[in-house]
Every structure is written in C-alpha cells, then in structure tokens.
C-alpha cells in the first residue's frame, strides 16, 4: 500500500515537471516575443484572417448585428448611408474605430515611448506610452487624442476628442459623434497573432457601450506596406454614390443576388481601305 501511494505521488510530480518542461521547451515560433523592457513585442506586419465575419462592421459581435443607436444615432446613420460619400473613397482618414474593423493590413512600430500604427493608405497614428494624460482641450481629429499605457501584457489605448463630420465608424456607414470614447486593449497571444478588444462609447449616438474584437495574423518577416497615394488620379470622385451601397443580412456589403455582368462588347470591325 505504501509503495502504491509513493508511486502515485511520484507520478503526479513527474507529470507536473513534464508539463512545465513542455511549456519551457515550446517552439520559439509559438511564443510571443518580448521587448527589452519586458512588454509583448507588437512589431510586425499584420493582415486579416478569414475568421473575421462580417469584416468592416463594428456590429460584428452584437446580437443580430444590431447597433444600439439612439434616435440621434439613427438619424446620423440615415444621413451617412443616403447623403454622404464614403470618406475613405475621397482620401479622408478612416480613423478609429473604423481601422480596427477594416480588412486592410497594417504595420506596428514599437518603441519604449511610442507605438505607431502604419496603415495601407500611407497614413499613421502615433500613440505615446510615456505616462502623459489627455490634453485638456484637444483639437478634434480622425484618430482622436490618444494616450497609451501597459496593463500587464495588454497595451491599452484611450482615445477622445474626435471629429464629428466626414467620418464613418466602419465600412458600413455606422456613425459616431464628437462624444466618442474608444478604449483598445492590444495583446499578442503568440508569435503569429495580434488581438484587439475595442470598447466603443458614444452617449450621443449609442444607448450603451459595446465591444468589437478581432485577431490578425502575422505576415512574412520581410513584408512591409507599399506606397499608396489615394488622391493620385482620383478620376471617379464625381461618379461616387452616397452611402456604402447595399448591405446583406450577414452584415457584409454587396448584393444578395448580383445581376450577371453584361456580355463584353463585340470587337471593332476593321476598316476596309
């Protein structure tokens, strides 16, 4: 009996040791890298995954994809979708929270004092992590007045002071006002992924705060964003329609039953000489 008890204790101790050793010896590719200061290293090129559905919609995690709009928010949504052109289509910055819902890739450049997010349209946001507070009266901007700090392994970005004109909160034309307050919690669960939980609060347009979450995957180590000039040769600006176009029941943009494309035109008849 004593031998059996002793053997059981030994086996449990061995199992615990093996579990610790398994974690310690996990492949480096599976472990989130850290900076010299001990924080998760968020540097890299990040691209969307097919698991984010519907992409571009901040109502993704809400029941029935239904935003908790106030009457003023309903009016703003109707205005965005029937009387405004997509701001990004005319080279206006998308801002936050739109970029956290976007399907476009981005890069992160991280230092002890700042974290920079570089976006596909060749613009950026620069977030201080040096302990500063919000400005007392910030100038309204598309990304807001942003300050960051670390809570354990999470980079927390707190943003206020947003513009309230020529802005869409996502690709579907969802609205936000100048009362918008956004809190982002960025984490890196492993070397191959980066994750954000975005809390959106806007008492003018939404009856309650809500959260949008998603994960991106790492690109190739040498991958980087290419130059992109949105305003160059913008010949279609005068032909753009209002709003995001039709939205399917699953929250994505587009027609449910798209009409077939017309047949191509016949080739030109050669001129006889």
PDB file of C-alpha atoms in Angstrom, residues 5-270:
ATOM      1  CA  UNK A   5       0.945   5.704  -2.562  1.00  0.00           C
ATOM      2  CA  UNK A   6       4.597   6.590  -3.093  1.00  0.00           C
ATOM      3  CA  UNK A   7       4.387   5.659  -6.761  1.00  0.00           C
ATOM      4  CA  UNK A   8       1.236   7.765  -7.248  1.00  0.00           C
ATOM      5  CA  UNK A   9       2.916  10.796  -5.679  1.00  0.00           C
ATOM      6  CA  UNK A  10       5.950  10.271  -7.871  1.00  0.00           C
ATOM      7  CA  UNK A  11       3.788  10.044 -10.962  1.00  0.00           C
ATOM      8  CA  UNK A  12       1.934  13.249 -10.148  1.00  0.00           C
ATOM      9  CA  UNK A  13       5.208  15.086  -9.522  1.00  0.00           C
ATOM     10  CA  UNK A  14       6.625  13.759 -12.778  1.00  0.00           C
ATOM     11  CA  UNK A  15       3.537  14.882 -14.668  1.00  0.00           C
ATOM     12  CA  UNK A  16       3.849  18.391 -13.224  1.00  0.00           C
ATOM     13  CA  UNK A  17       7.540  18.568 -14.135  1.00  0.00           C
ATOM     14  CA  UNK A  18       6.811  17.401 -17.669  1.00  0.00           C
ATOM     15  CA  UNK A  19       4.047  19.995 -18.049  1.00  0.00           C
ATOM     16  CA  UNK A  20       6.406  22.815 -17.032  1.00  0.00           C
ATOM     17  CA  UNK A  21       9.140  21.465 -19.294  1.00  0.00           C
ATOM     18  CA  UNK A  22       6.717  21.268 -22.204  1.00  0.00           C
ATOM     19  CA  UNK A  23       5.867  24.969 -21.842  1.00  0.00           C
ATOM     20  CA  UNK A  24       9.507  25.960 -21.384  1.00  0.00           C
ATOM     21  CA  UNK A  25      10.590  23.972 -24.423  1.00  0.00           C
ATOM     22  CA  UNK A  26       7.723  25.088 -26.687  1.00  0.00           C
ATOM     23  CA  UNK A  27       8.903  26.128 -30.151  1.00  0.00           C
ATOM     24  CA  UNK A  28      10.041  29.729 -30.241  1.00  0.00           C
ATOM     25  CA  UNK A  29       7.656  30.350 -33.141  1.00  0.00           C
ATOM     26  CA  UNK A  30       4.718  29.688 -30.805  1.00  0.00           C
ATOM     27  CA  UNK A  31       5.834  32.127 -28.111  1.00  0.00           C
ATOM     28  CA  UNK A  32       5.047  35.838 -28.225  1.00  0.00           C
ATOM     29  CA  UNK A  33       8.342  37.775 -28.340  1.00  0.00           C
ATOM     30  CA  UNK A  34       9.039  40.488 -25.792  1.00  0.00           C
ATOM     31  CA  UNK A  35      10.907  43.757 -25.867  1.00  0.00           C
ATOM     32  CA  UNK A  36      13.917  44.552 -23.708  1.00  0.00           C
ATOM     33  CA  UNK A  37      11.518  46.278 -21.332  1.00  0.00           C
ATOM     34  CA  UNK A  38       9.534  43.068 -20.853  1.00  0.00           C
ATOM     35  CA  UNK A  39       6.381  44.069 -22.773  1.00  0.00           C
ATOM     36  CA  UNK A  40       4.954  41.960 -25.600  1.00  0.00           C
ATOM     37  CA  UNK A  41       6.593  42.936 -28.882  1.00  0.00           C
ATOM     38  CA  UNK A  42       3.799  44.100 -31.208  1.00  0.00           C
ATOM     39  CA  UNK A  43       6.140  44.948 -34.084  1.00  0.00           C
ATOM     40  CA  UNK A  44       5.366  43.436 -37.441  1.00  0.00           C
ATOM     41  CA  UNK A  45       3.121  43.296 -40.499  1.00  0.00           C
ATOM     42  CA  UNK A  46      -0.427  42.200 -39.658  1.00  0.00           C
ATOM     43  CA  UNK A  47      -3.145  41.014 -42.031  1.00  0.00           C
ATOM     44  CA  UNK A  48      -6.747  39.979 -41.547  1.00  0.00           C
ATOM     45  CA  UNK A  49      -7.982  36.423 -41.158  1.00  0.00           C
ATOM     46  CA  UNK A  50     -10.953  34.689 -42.777  1.00  0.00           C
ATOM     47  CA  UNK A  51     -12.466  34.199 -39.305  1.00  0.00           C
ATOM     48  CA  UNK A  52     -13.479  37.876 -39.085  1.00  0.00           C
ATOM     49  CA  UNK A  53     -17.075  37.908 -40.337  1.00  0.00           C
ATOM     50  CA  UNK A  54     -18.507  40.283 -41.257  1.00  0.00           C
ATOM     51  CA  UNK A  55     -15.346  42.288 -41.838  1.00  0.00           C
ATOM     52  CA  UNK A  56     -15.672  46.068 -41.774  1.00  0.00           C
ATOM     53  CA  UNK A  57     -18.704  46.071 -39.453  1.00  0.00           C
ATOM     54  CA  UNK A  58     -18.392  47.249 -35.824  1.00  0.00           C
ATOM     55  CA  UNK A  59     -21.671  45.436 -35.029  1.00  0.00           C
ATOM     56  CA  UNK A  60     -19.944  42.089 -35.700  1.00  0.00           C
ATOM     57  CA  UNK A  61     -20.193  40.887 -32.089  1.00  0.00           C
ATOM     58  CA  UNK A  62     -23.696  42.234 -31.351  1.00  0.00           C
ATOM     59  CA  UNK A  63     -26.883  40.101 -31.465  1.00  0.00           C
ATOM     60  CA  UNK A  64     -28.432  40.317 -34.907  1.00  0.00           C
ATOM     61  CA  UNK A  65     -25.681  42.749 -35.986  1.00  0.00           C
ATOM     62  CA  UNK A  66     -27.872  45.469 -34.439  1.00  0.00           C
ATOM     63  CA  UNK A  67     -26.163  48.623 -33.153  1.00  0.00           C
ATOM     64  CA  UNK A  68     -27.737  50.212 -30.020  1.00  0.00           C
ATOM     65  CA  UNK A  69     -28.491  53.527 -31.738  1.00  0.00           C
ATOM     66  CA  UNK A  70     -30.163  56.477 -30.056  1.00  0.00           C
ATOM     67  CA  UNK A  71     -32.689  58.498 -32.118  1.00  0.00           C
ATOM     68  CA  UNK A  72     -29.857  60.909 -32.955  1.00  0.00           C
ATOM     69  CA  UNK A  73     -27.704  57.934 -33.931  1.00  0.00           C
ATOM     70  CA  UNK A  74     -30.460  56.601 -36.208  1.00  0.00           C
ATOM     71  CA  UNK A  75     -30.662  59.977 -37.920  1.00  0.00           C
ATOM     72  CA  UNK A  76     -26.883  60.100 -38.315  1.00  0.00           C
ATOM     73  CA  UNK A  77     -26.826  56.564 -39.784  1.00  0.00           C
ATOM     74  CA  UNK A  78     -29.524  57.518 -42.291  1.00  0.00           C
ATOM     75  CA  UNK A  79     -27.565  60.627 -43.252  1.00  0.00           C
ATOM     76  CA  UNK A  80     -24.339  58.643 -43.718  1.00  0.00           C
ATOM     77  CA  UNK A  81     -25.967  55.984 -45.883  1.00  0.00           C
ATOM     78  CA  UNK A  82     -28.148  58.224 -48.037  1.00  0.00           C
ATOM     79  CA  UNK A  83     -26.407  61.594 -48.269  1.00  0.00           C
ATOM     80  CA  UNK A  84     -22.630  61.109 -47.856  1.00  0.00           C
ATOM     81  CA  UNK A  85     -19.861  59.527 -49.886  1.00  0.00           C
ATOM     82  CA  UNK A  86     -17.548  57.044 -48.144  1.00  0.00           C
ATOM     83  CA  UNK A  87     -14.860  59.334 -46.655  1.00  0.00           C
ATOM     84  CA  UNK A  88     -12.039  56.904 -47.479  1.00  0.00           C
ATOM     85  CA  UNK A  89     -13.171  56.912 -51.124  1.00  0.00           C
ATOM     86  CA  UNK A  90     -12.216  60.596 -51.295  1.00  0.00           C
ATOM     87  CA  UNK A  91      -8.938  60.150 -49.405  1.00  0.00           C
ATOM     88  CA  UNK A  92     -10.100  61.168 -45.913  1.00  0.00           C
ATOM     89  CA  UNK A  93      -8.538  59.275 -42.999  1.00  0.00           C
ATOM     90  CA  UNK A  94     -10.615  56.353 -41.768  1.00  0.00           C
ATOM     91  CA  UNK A  95      -9.768  56.870 -38.108  1.00  0.00           C
ATOM     92  CA  UNK A  96     -10.751  54.721 -35.147  1.00  0.00           C
ATOM     93  CA  UNK A  97     -12.786  52.540 -34.640  1.00  0.00           C
ATOM     94  CA  UNK A  98     -13.044  52.060 -38.416  1.00  0.00           C
ATOM     95  CA  UNK A  99      -9.489  50.806 -38.837  1.00  0.00           C
ATOM     96  CA  UNK A 100      -9.948  48.106 -36.213  1.00  0.00           C
ATOM     97  CA  UNK A 101     -12.756  46.730 -38.385  1.00  0.00           C
ATOM     98  CA  UNK A 102     -11.036  47.246 -41.731  1.00  0.00           C
ATOM     99  CA  UNK A 103      -9.918  44.346 -43.883  1.00  0.00           C
ATOM    100  CA  UNK A 104      -6.727  46.173 -44.862  1.00  0.00           C
ATOM    101  CA  UNK A 105      -3.312  45.216 -43.426  1.00  0.00           C
ATOM    102  CA  UNK A 106      -1.239  47.431 -41.146  1.00  0.00           C
ATOM    103  CA  UNK A 107       2.175  47.542 -39.502  1.00  0.00           C
ATOM    104  CA  UNK A 108       3.230  48.284 -35.912  1.00  0.00           C
ATOM    105  CA  UNK A 109       6.447  50.050 -34.971  1.00  0.00           C
ATOM    106  CA  UNK A 110       7.041  49.976 -31.207  1.00  0.00           C
ATOM    107  CA  UNK A 111       9.498  51.926 -29.035  1.00  0.00           C
ATOM    108  CA  UNK A 112       9.614  52.479 -25.249  1.00  0.00           C
ATOM    109  CA  UNK A 113       7.953  55.907 -25.673  1.00  0.00           C
ATOM    110  CA  UNK A 114       5.601  55.393 -28.629  1.00  0.00           C
ATOM    111  CA  UNK A 115       3.651  52.778 -30.563  1.00  0.00           C
ATOM    112  CA  UNK A 116       2.967  53.684 -34.196  1.00  0.00           C
ATOM    113  CA  UNK A 117       0.340  52.051 -36.403  1.00  0.00           C
ATOM    114  CA  UNK A 118       1.060  52.386 -40.143  1.00  0.00           C
ATOM    115  CA  UNK A 119      -1.913  51.869 -42.453  1.00  0.00           C
ATOM    116  CA  UNK A 120      -2.406  50.771 -46.048  1.00  0.00           C
ATOM    117  CA  UNK A 121      -3.360  54.256 -47.279  1.00  0.00           C
ATOM    118  CA  UNK A 122       0.052  55.648 -46.272  1.00  0.00           C
ATOM    119  CA  UNK A 123      -1.054  57.332 -43.052  1.00  0.00           C
ATOM    120  CA  UNK A 124      -0.395  56.548 -39.431  1.00  0.00           C
ATOM    121  CA  UNK A 125      -1.334  57.051 -35.792  1.00  0.00           C
ATOM    122  CA  UNK A 126       1.284  57.753 -33.117  1.00  0.00           C
ATOM    123  CA  UNK A 127       0.402  56.701 -29.575  1.00  0.00           C
ATOM    124  CA  UNK A 128       2.549  57.910 -26.647  1.00  0.00           C
ATOM    125  CA  UNK A 129       3.194  55.382 -23.884  1.00  0.00           C
ATOM    126  CA  UNK A 130       5.282  57.676 -21.662  1.00  0.00           C
ATOM    127  CA  UNK A 131       2.643  58.278 -18.995  1.00  0.00           C
ATOM    128  CA  UNK A 132       1.140  61.500 -20.338  1.00  0.00           C
ATOM    129  CA  UNK A 133      -2.567  62.311 -19.936  1.00  0.00           C
ATOM    130  CA  UNK A 134      -5.121  63.594 -22.446  1.00  0.00           C
ATOM    131  CA  UNK A 135      -4.858  67.222 -23.467  1.00  0.00           C
ATOM    132  CA  UNK A 136      -7.350  69.442 -21.645  1.00  0.00           C
ATOM    133  CA  UNK A 137      -8.928  70.692 -24.882  1.00  0.00           C
ATOM    134  CA  UNK A 138      -7.670  68.549 -27.769  1.00  0.00           C
ATOM    135  CA  UNK A 139      -8.226  69.626 -31.361  1.00  0.00           C
ATOM    136  CA  UNK A 140     -10.756  67.218 -32.899  1.00  0.00           C
ATOM    137  CA  UNK A 141      -9.096  64.637 -35.147  1.00  0.00           C
ATOM    138  CA  UNK A 142      -9.945  61.442 -37.003  1.00  0.00           C
ATOM    139  CA  UNK A 143      -7.986  59.207 -34.602  1.00  0.00           C
ATOM    140  CA  UNK A 144      -8.706  61.350 -31.548  1.00  0.00           C
ATOM    141  CA  UNK A 145      -6.350  62.389 -28.784  1.00  0.00           C
ATOM    142  CA  UNK A 146      -4.665  59.058 -27.993  1.00  0.00           C
ATOM    143  CA  UNK A 147      -2.689  58.028 -24.924  1.00  0.00           C
ATOM    144  CA  UNK A 148      -1.433  54.547 -24.167  1.00  0.00           C
ATOM    145  CA  UNK A 149      -0.203  52.575 -21.186  1.00  0.00           C
ATOM    146  CA  UNK A 150       0.543  48.955 -20.336  1.00  0.00           C
ATOM    147  CA  UNK A 151      -1.675  46.846 -18.089  1.00  0.00           C
ATOM    148  CA  UNK A 152       0.217  43.594 -17.699  1.00  0.00           C
ATOM    149  CA  UNK A 153       0.624  42.202 -21.211  1.00  0.00           C
ATOM    150  CA  UNK A 154      -2.031  44.485 -22.743  1.00  0.00           C
ATOM    151  CA  UNK A 155      -1.349  47.786 -24.468  1.00  0.00           C
ATOM    152  CA  UNK A 156      -4.333  49.974 -23.528  1.00  0.00           C
ATOM    153  CA  UNK A 157      -5.061  52.914 -25.850  1.00  0.00           C
ATOM    154  CA  UNK A 158      -7.569  55.511 -24.638  1.00  0.00           C
ATOM    155  CA  UNK A 159      -8.877  57.980 -27.247  1.00  0.00           C
ATOM    156  CA  UNK A 160     -11.152  61.039 -27.017  1.00  0.00           C
ATOM    157  CA  UNK A 161     -11.533  64.286 -28.970  1.00  0.00           C
ATOM    158  CA  UNK A 162     -12.853  63.001 -32.297  1.00  0.00           C
ATOM    159  CA  UNK A 163     -14.149  64.819 -35.349  1.00  0.00           C
ATOM    160  CA  UNK A 164     -17.876  64.511 -35.976  1.00  0.00           C
ATOM    161  CA  UNK A 165     -18.047  65.365 -39.687  1.00  0.00           C
ATOM    162  CA  UNK A 166     -16.867  63.402 -42.730  1.00  0.00           C
ATOM    163  CA  UNK A 167     -16.446  60.314 -40.545  1.00  0.00           C
ATOM    164  CA  UNK A 168     -17.808  56.766 -40.700  1.00  0.00           C
ATOM    165  CA  UNK A 169     -17.210  54.467 -37.721  1.00  0.00           C
ATOM    166  CA  UNK A 170     -16.911  51.480 -40.077  1.00  0.00           C
ATOM    167  CA  UNK A 171     -17.191  50.498 -43.735  1.00  0.00           C
ATOM    168  CA  UNK A 172     -20.999  50.202 -43.498  1.00  0.00           C
ATOM    169  CA  UNK A 173     -21.520  53.873 -42.692  1.00  0.00           C
ATOM    170  CA  UNK A 174     -22.119  53.434 -38.953  1.00  0.00           C
ATOM    171  CA  UNK A 175     -21.934  56.853 -37.256  1.00  0.00           C
ATOM    172  CA  UNK A 176     -20.040  58.377 -34.372  1.00  0.00           C
ATOM    173  CA  UNK A 177     -20.202  61.828 -32.812  1.00  0.00           C
ATOM    174  CA  UNK A 178     -17.688  64.116 -31.145  1.00  0.00           C
ATOM    175  CA  UNK A 179     -18.592  62.415 -27.835  1.00  0.00           C
ATOM    176  CA  UNK A 180     -16.930  59.191 -28.988  1.00  0.00           C
ATOM    177  CA  UNK A 181     -14.655  57.487 -26.447  1.00  0.00           C
ATOM    178  CA  UNK A 182     -12.682  54.443 -27.592  1.00  0.00           C
ATOM    179  CA  UNK A 183     -10.608  52.084 -25.445  1.00  0.00           C
ATOM    180  CA  UNK A 184      -8.470  49.469 -27.196  1.00  0.00           C
ATOM    181  CA  UNK A 185      -6.714  46.553 -25.489  1.00  0.00           C
ATOM    182  CA  UNK A 186      -3.996  45.141 -27.752  1.00  0.00           C
ATOM    183  CA  UNK A 187      -2.437  41.766 -26.903  1.00  0.00           C
ATOM    184  CA  UNK A 188      -0.189  39.276 -28.671  1.00  0.00           C
ATOM    185  CA  UNK A 189      -1.296  35.773 -27.675  1.00  0.00           C
ATOM    186  CA  UNK A 190       1.531  34.139 -29.656  1.00  0.00           C
ATOM    187  CA  UNK A 191       4.155  34.971 -32.253  1.00  0.00           C
ATOM    188  CA  UNK A 192       1.712  34.568 -35.136  1.00  0.00           C
ATOM    189  CA  UNK A 193      -1.218  36.698 -33.965  1.00  0.00           C
ATOM    190  CA  UNK A 194      -2.207  40.097 -32.588  1.00  0.00           C
ATOM    191  CA  UNK A 195      -5.596  40.741 -30.985  1.00  0.00           C
ATOM    192  CA  UNK A 196      -7.669  43.788 -30.025  1.00  0.00           C
ATOM    193  CA  UNK A 197     -10.767  44.312 -27.902  1.00  0.00           C
ATOM    194  CA  UNK A 198     -12.239  47.699 -28.817  1.00  0.00           C
ATOM    195  CA  UNK A 199     -14.800  49.270 -26.469  1.00  0.00           C
ATOM    196  CA  UNK A 200     -16.898  51.955 -28.171  1.00  0.00           C
ATOM    197  CA  UNK A 201     -18.804  54.509 -26.088  1.00  0.00           C
ATOM    198  CA  UNK A 202     -20.752  57.395 -27.603  1.00  0.00           C
ATOM    199  CA  UNK A 203     -23.694  58.626 -25.483  1.00  0.00           C
ATOM    200  CA  UNK A 204     -24.965  60.911 -28.271  1.00  0.00           C
ATOM    201  CA  UNK A 205     -25.382  58.134 -30.838  1.00  0.00           C
ATOM    202  CA  UNK A 206     -25.441  54.868 -28.819  1.00  0.00           C
ATOM    203  CA  UNK A 207     -27.574  53.880 -25.835  1.00  0.00           C
ATOM    204  CA  UNK A 208     -24.758  51.826 -24.302  1.00  0.00           C
ATOM    205  CA  UNK A 209     -21.103  50.943 -24.766  1.00  0.00           C
ATOM    206  CA  UNK A 210     -20.282  47.860 -26.828  1.00  0.00           C
ATOM    207  CA  UNK A 211     -17.198  45.904 -27.826  1.00  0.00           C
ATOM    208  CA  UNK A 212     -15.696  44.874 -31.156  1.00  0.00           C
ATOM    209  CA  UNK A 213     -12.982  42.183 -31.075  1.00  0.00           C
ATOM    210  CA  UNK A 214     -10.796  40.588 -33.709  1.00  0.00           C
ATOM    211  CA  UNK A 215      -7.462  38.918 -34.397  1.00  0.00           C
ATOM    212  CA  UNK A 216      -4.927  39.405 -37.198  1.00  0.00           C
ATOM    213  CA  UNK A 217      -2.158  37.062 -38.319  1.00  0.00           C
ATOM    214  CA  UNK A 218       1.480  37.868 -38.974  1.00  0.00           C
ATOM    215  CA  UNK A 219       2.726  38.429 -42.492  1.00  0.00           C
ATOM    216  CA  UNK A 220       6.104  37.359 -43.785  1.00  0.00           C
ATOM    217  CA  UNK A 221       9.082  38.698 -41.759  1.00  0.00           C
ATOM    218  CA  UNK A 222      10.256  40.957 -44.604  1.00  0.00           C
ATOM    219  CA  UNK A 223       6.762  42.068 -45.644  1.00  0.00           C
ATOM    220  CA  UNK A 224       6.004  45.789 -45.480  1.00  0.00           C
ATOM    221  CA  UNK A 225       3.415  48.267 -46.670  1.00  0.00           C
ATOM    222  CA  UNK A 226       3.892  49.748 -50.115  1.00  0.00           C
ATOM    223  CA  UNK A 227       3.422  53.400 -51.000  1.00  0.00           C
ATOM    224  CA  UNK A 228      -0.161  54.250 -51.850  1.00  0.00           C
ATOM    225  CA  UNK A 229      -1.315  57.699 -52.989  1.00  0.00           C
ATOM    226  CA  UNK A 230      -5.085  57.829 -52.577  1.00  0.00           C
ATOM    227  CA  UNK A 231      -5.508  61.229 -54.225  1.00  0.00           C
ATOM    228  CA  UNK A 232      -3.458  60.443 -57.327  1.00  0.00           C
ATOM    229  CA  UNK A 233      -5.587  60.221 -60.481  1.00  0.00           C
ATOM    230  CA  UNK A 234      -8.845  60.287 -58.491  1.00  0.00           C
ATOM    231  CA  UNK A 235     -10.924  60.431 -61.681  1.00  0.00           C
ATOM    232  CA  UNK A 236     -14.022  58.717 -60.240  1.00  0.00           C
ATOM    233  CA  UNK A 237     -14.738  61.121 -57.386  1.00  0.00           C
ATOM    234  CA  UNK A 238     -17.675  62.788 -59.157  1.00  0.00           C
ATOM    235  CA  UNK A 239     -19.214  59.414 -60.005  1.00  0.00           C
ATOM    236  CA  UNK A 240     -19.367  58.027 -56.460  1.00  0.00           C
ATOM    237  CA  UNK A 241     -22.780  57.274 -54.992  1.00  0.00           C
ATOM    238  CA  UNK A 242     -23.963  58.009 -51.469  1.00  0.00           C
ATOM    239  CA  UNK A 243     -23.574  55.522 -48.631  1.00  0.00           C
ATOM    240  CA  UNK A 244     -21.885  52.105 -48.551  1.00  0.00           C
ATOM    241  CA  UNK A 245     -24.215  50.507 -51.088  1.00  0.00           C
ATOM    242  CA  UNK A 246     -26.450  47.543 -50.209  1.00  0.00           C
ATOM    243  CA  UNK A 247     -25.710  45.579 -47.033  1.00  0.00           C
ATOM    244  CA  UNK A 248     -26.519  41.848 -46.949  1.00  0.00           C
ATOM    245  CA  UNK A 249     -28.303  40.204 -43.985  1.00  0.00           C
ATOM    246  CA  UNK A 250     -24.940  38.814 -42.822  1.00  0.00           C
ATOM    247  CA  UNK A 251     -23.612  42.363 -42.360  1.00  0.00           C
ATOM    248  CA  UNK A 252     -21.330  42.412 -45.396  1.00  0.00           C
ATOM    249  CA  UNK A 253     -21.502  44.934 -48.220  1.00  0.00           C
ATOM    250  CA  UNK A 254     -22.888  43.877 -51.592  1.00  0.00           C
ATOM    251  CA  UNK A 255     -25.926  42.464 -53.385  1.00  0.00           C
ATOM    252  CA  UNK A 256     -27.560  39.215 -52.288  1.00  0.00           C
ATOM    253  CA  UNK A 257     -28.263  38.215 -55.896  1.00  0.00           C
ATOM    254  CA  UNK A 258     -25.866  40.162 -58.035  1.00  0.00           C
ATOM    255  CA  UNK A 259     -27.045  40.715 -61.596  1.00  0.00           C
ATOM    256  CA  UNK A 260     -24.892  38.955 -64.166  1.00  0.00           C
ATOM    257  CA  UNK A 261     -22.363  41.089 -65.956  1.00  0.00           C
ATOM    258  CA  UNK A 262     -23.375  42.210 -69.423  1.00  0.00           C
ATOM    259  CA  UNK A 263     -21.639  40.476 -72.311  1.00  0.00           C
ATOM    260  CA  UNK A 264     -18.436  42.122 -73.487  1.00  0.00           C
ATOM    261  CA  UNK A 265     -18.772  44.458 -76.470  1.00  0.00           C
ATOM    262  CA  UNK A 266     -18.014  42.948 -79.860  1.00  0.00           C
ATOM    263  CA  UNK A 267     -14.562  43.577 -81.280  1.00  0.00           C
ATOM    264  CA  UNK A 268     -14.305  46.595 -83.576  1.00  0.00           C
ATOM    265  CA  UNK A 269     -14.902  45.953 -87.247  1.00  0.00           C
ATOM    266  CA  UNK A 270     -11.730  46.559 -89.214  1.00  0.00           C
TER     267      UNK A 270
END
